[in-house]
PDB file of C-alpha atoms and ligand atoms in Angstrom:
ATOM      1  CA  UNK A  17     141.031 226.007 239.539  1.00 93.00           C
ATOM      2  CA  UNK A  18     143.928 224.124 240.931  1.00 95.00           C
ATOM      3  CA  UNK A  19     146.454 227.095 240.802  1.00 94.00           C
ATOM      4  CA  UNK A  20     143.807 229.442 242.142  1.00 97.00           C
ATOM      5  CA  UNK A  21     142.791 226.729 244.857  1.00 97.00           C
ATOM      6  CA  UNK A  22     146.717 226.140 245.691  1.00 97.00           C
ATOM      7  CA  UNK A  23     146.971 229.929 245.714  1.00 96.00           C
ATOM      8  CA  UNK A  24     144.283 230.450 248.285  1.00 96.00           C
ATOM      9  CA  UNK A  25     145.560 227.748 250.773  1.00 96.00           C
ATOM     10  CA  UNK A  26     148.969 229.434 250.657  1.00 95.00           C
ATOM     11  CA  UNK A  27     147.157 232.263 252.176  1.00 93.00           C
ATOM     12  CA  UNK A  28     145.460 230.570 255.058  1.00 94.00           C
ATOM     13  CA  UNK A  29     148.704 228.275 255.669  1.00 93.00           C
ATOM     14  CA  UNK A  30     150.122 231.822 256.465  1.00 89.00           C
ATOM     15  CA  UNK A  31     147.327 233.705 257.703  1.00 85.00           C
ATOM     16  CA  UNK A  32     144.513 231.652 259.897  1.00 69.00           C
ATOM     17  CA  UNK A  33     144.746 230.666 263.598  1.00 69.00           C
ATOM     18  CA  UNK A  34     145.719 226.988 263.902  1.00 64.00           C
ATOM     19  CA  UNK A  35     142.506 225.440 264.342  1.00 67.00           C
ATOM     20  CA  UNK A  36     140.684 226.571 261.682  1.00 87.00           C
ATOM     21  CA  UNK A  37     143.137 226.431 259.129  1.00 93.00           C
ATOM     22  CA  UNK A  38     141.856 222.582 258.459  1.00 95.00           C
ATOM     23  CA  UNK A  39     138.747 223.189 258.424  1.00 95.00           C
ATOM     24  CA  UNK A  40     138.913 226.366 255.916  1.00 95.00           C
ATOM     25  CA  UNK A  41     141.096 224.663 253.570  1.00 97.00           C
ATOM     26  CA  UNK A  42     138.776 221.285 253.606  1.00 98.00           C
ATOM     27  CA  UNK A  43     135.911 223.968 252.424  1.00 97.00           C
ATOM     28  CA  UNK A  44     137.573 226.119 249.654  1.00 97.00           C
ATOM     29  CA  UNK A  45     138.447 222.904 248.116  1.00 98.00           C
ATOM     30  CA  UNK A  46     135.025 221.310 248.227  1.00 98.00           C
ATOM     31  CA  UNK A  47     133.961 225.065 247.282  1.00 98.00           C
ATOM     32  CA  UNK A  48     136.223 224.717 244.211  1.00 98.00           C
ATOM     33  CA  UNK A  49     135.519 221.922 242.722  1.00 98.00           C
ATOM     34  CA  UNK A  50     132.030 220.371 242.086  1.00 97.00           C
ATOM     35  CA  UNK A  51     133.660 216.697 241.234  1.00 97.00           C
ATOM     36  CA  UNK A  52     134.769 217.069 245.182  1.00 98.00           C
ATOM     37  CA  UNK A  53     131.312 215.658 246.562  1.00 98.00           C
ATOM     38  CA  UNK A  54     132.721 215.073 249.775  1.00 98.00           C
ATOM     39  CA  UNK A  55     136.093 215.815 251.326  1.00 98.00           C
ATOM     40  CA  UNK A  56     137.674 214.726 254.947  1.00 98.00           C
ATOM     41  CA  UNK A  57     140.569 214.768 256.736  1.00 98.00           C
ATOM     42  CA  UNK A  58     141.836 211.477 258.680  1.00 98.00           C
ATOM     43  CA  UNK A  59     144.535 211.946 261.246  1.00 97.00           C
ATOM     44  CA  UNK A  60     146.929 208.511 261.913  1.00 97.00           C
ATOM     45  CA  UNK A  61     146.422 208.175 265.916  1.00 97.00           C
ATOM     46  CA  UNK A  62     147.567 204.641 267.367  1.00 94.00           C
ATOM     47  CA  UNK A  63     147.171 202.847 264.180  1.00 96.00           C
ATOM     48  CA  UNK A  64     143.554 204.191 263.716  1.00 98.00           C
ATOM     49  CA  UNK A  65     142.665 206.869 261.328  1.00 98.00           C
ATOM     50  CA  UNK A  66     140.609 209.619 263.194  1.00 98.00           C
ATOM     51  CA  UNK A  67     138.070 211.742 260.716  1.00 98.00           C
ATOM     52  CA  UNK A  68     139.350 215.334 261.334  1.00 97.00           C
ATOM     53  CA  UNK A  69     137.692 218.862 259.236  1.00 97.00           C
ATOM     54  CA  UNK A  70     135.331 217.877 256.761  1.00 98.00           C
ATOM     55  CA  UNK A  71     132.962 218.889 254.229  1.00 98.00           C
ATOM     56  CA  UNK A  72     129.945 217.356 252.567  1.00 97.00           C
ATOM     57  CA  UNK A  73     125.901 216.757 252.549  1.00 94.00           C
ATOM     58  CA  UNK A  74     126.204 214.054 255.047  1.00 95.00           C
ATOM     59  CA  UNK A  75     128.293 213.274 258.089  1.00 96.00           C
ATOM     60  CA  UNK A  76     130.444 209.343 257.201  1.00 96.00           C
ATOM     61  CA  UNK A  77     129.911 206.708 259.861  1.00 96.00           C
ATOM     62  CA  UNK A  78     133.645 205.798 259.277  1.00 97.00           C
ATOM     63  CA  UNK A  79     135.011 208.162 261.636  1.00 98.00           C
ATOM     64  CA  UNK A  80     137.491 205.553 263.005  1.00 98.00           C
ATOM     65  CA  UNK A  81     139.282 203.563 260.891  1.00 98.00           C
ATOM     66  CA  UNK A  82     142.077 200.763 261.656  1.00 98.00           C
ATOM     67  CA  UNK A  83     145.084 201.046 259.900  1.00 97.00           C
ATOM     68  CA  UNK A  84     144.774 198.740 256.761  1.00 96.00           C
ATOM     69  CA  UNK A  85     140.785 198.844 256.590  1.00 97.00           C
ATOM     70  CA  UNK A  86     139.398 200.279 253.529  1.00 98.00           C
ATOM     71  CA  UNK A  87     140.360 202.094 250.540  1.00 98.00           C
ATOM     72  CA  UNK A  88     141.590 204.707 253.407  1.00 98.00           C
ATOM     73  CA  UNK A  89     143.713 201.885 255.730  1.00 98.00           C
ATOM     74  CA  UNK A  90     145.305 200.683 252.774  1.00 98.00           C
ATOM     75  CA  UNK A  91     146.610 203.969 251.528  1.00 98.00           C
ATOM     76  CA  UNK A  92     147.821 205.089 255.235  1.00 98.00           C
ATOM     77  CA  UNK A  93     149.439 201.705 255.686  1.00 98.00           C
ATOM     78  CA  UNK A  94     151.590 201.751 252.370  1.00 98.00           C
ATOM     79  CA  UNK A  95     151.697 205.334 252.168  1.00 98.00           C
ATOM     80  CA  UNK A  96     150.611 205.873 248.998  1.00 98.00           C
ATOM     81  CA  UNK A  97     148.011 207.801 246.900  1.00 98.00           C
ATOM     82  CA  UNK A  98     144.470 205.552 246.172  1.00 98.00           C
ATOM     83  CA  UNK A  99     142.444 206.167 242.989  1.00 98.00           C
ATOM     84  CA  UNK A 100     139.596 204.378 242.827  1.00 98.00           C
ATOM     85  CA  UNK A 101     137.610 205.137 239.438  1.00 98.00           C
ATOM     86  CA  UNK A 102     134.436 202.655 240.177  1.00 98.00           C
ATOM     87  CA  UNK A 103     134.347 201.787 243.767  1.00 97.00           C
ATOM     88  CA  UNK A 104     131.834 199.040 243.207  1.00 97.00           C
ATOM     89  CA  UNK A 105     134.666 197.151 241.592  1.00 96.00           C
ATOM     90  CA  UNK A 106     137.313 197.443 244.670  1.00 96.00           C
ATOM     91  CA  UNK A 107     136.290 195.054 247.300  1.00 95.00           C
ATOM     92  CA  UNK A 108     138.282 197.019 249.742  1.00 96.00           C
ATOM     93  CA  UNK A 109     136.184 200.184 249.801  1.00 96.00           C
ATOM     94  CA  UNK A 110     134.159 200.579 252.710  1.00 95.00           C
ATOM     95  CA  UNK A 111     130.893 202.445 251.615  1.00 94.00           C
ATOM     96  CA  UNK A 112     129.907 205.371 253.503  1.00 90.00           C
ATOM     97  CA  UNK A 113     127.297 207.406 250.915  1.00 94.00           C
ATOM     98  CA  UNK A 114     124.912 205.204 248.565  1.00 94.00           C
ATOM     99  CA  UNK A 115     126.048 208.054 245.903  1.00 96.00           C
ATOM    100  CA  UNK A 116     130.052 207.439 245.869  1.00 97.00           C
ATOM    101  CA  UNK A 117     131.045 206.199 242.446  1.00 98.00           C
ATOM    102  CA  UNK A 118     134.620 207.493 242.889  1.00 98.00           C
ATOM    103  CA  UNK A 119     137.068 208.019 245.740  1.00 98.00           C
ATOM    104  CA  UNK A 120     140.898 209.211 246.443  1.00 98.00           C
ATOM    105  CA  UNK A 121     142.805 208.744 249.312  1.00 98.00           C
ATOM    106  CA  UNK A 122     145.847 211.540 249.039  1.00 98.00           C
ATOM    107  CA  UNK A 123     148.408 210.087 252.523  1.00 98.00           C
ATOM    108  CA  UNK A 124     149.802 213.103 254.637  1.00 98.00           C
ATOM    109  CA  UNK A 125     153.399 212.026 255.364  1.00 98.00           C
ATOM    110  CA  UNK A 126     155.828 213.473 257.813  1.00 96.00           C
ATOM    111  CA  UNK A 127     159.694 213.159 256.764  1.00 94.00           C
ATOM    112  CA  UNK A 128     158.197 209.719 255.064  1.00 95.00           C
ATOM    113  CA  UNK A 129     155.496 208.651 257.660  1.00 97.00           C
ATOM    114  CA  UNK A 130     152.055 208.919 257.234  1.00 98.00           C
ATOM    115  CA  UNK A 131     150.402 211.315 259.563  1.00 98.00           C
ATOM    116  CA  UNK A 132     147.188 211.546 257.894  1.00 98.00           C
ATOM    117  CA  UNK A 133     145.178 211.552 254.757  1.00 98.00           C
ATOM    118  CA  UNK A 134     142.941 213.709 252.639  1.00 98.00           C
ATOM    119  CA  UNK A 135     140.077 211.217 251.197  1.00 98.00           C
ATOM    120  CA  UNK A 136     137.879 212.680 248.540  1.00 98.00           C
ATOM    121  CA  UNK A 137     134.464 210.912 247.350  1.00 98.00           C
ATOM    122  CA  UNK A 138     133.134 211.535 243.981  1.00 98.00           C
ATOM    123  CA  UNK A 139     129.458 211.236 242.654  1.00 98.00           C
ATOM    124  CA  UNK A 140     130.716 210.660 239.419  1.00 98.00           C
ATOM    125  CA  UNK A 141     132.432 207.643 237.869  1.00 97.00           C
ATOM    126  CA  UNK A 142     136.326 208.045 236.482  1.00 97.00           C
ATOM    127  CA  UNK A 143     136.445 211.801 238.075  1.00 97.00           C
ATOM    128  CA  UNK A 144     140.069 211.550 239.511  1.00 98.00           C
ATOM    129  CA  UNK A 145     142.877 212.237 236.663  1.00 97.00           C
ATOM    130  CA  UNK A 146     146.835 212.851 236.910  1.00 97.00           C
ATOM    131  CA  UNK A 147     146.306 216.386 237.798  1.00 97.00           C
ATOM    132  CA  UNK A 148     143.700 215.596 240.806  1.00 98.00           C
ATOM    133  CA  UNK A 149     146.992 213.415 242.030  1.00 98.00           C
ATOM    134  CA  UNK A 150     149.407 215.972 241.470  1.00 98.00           C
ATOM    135  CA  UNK A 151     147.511 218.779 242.819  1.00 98.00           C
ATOM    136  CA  UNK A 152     146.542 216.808 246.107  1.00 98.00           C
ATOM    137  CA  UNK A 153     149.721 215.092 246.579  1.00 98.00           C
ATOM    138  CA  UNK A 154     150.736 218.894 246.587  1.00 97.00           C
ATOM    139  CA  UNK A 155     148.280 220.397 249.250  1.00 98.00           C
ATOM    140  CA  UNK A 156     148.766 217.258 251.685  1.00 98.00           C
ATOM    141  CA  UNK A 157     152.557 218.108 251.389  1.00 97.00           C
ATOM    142  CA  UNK A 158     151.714 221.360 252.470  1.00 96.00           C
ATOM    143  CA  UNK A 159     149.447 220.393 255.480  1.00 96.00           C
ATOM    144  CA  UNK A 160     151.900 218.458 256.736  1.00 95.00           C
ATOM    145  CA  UNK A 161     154.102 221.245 258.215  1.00 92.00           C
ATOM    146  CA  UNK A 162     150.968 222.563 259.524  1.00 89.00           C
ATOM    147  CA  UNK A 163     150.174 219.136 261.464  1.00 88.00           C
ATOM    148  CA  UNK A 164     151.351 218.170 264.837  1.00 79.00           C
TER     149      UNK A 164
HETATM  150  N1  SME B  73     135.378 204.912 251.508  1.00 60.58           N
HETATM  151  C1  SME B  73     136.424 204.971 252.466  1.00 60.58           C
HETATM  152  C2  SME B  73     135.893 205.203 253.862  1.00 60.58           C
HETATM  153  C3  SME B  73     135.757 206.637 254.205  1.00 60.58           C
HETATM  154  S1  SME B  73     134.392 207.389 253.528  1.00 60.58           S
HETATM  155  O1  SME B  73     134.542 207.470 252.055  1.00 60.58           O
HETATM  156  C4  SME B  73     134.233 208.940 254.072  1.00 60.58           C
HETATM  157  C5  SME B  73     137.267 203.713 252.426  1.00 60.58           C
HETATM  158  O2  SME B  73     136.988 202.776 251.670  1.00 60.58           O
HETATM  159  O3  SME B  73     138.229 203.642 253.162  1.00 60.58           O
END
């Protein structure tokens, strides 16, 4: 699923009008992969992160969040990837759905400055391997060229 998935966005990257591209690529990936309960898009504005496309059963009440809040802040403020296996053991995490057991937080970055994020919520405990990483670290690498 990960090839196919990275295949797909390709195509959209190239084909879609600009302001749907997000939002498509947000839902093939929830599409894709049942793990993915929930999937956003956070944009770094003024030191706030700003919920963008998303895709889910429920909309988050954290559609702001300051730089450096959360398991989200803390991965746009150093600028690197989150994995949270339990969330109930990381005081950091904010809770937005009583059904998140695991979360990642994938930073966009712009020639080495975070632009954005891609946070993914899990339903399941320990869902978030090497490959989730390497796969996401990929697509938000992507999206960045396609982020102004
Ligand atoms: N759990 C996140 C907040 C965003 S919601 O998961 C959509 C956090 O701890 O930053």
């Amino acid at each position: 699923m990960y090839d196919i998935t990275e295949k797909k966005i390709i195509q959209i990257l190239k084909k879609s009008e600009n302001q749907n591209k997000l939002q498509k690529i947000v839902d093939l990936i929830h599409k894709n992969f049942e793990k993915y309960n929930w999937i956003g898009i956070y944009f770094l504005r003024n030191n706030n992160l700003v919920l963008g496309p998303w895709r889910g059963d429920k909309p988050t009440e954290h559609k702001i969040i300051p730089l450096g809040k959360g398991i989200c802040g803390v991965a746009a403020k150093s600028g690197k990837t989150e994995i949270i296996s339990n969330v109930k053991d990381d005081d950091r995490y904010l809770s937005c759905f009583i059904e998140t057991k695991s979360e990642i937080v994938v930073p966009i970055k712009k020639n080495n400055i975070v632009i954005g994020e891609i946070d993914i919520d899990s339903n399941e405990k320990n869902v978030f391997n090497k490959k989730d990483l390497i796969f996401l670290e990929k697509i938000a690498d992507m999206l960045s060229k396609h982020i102004h």
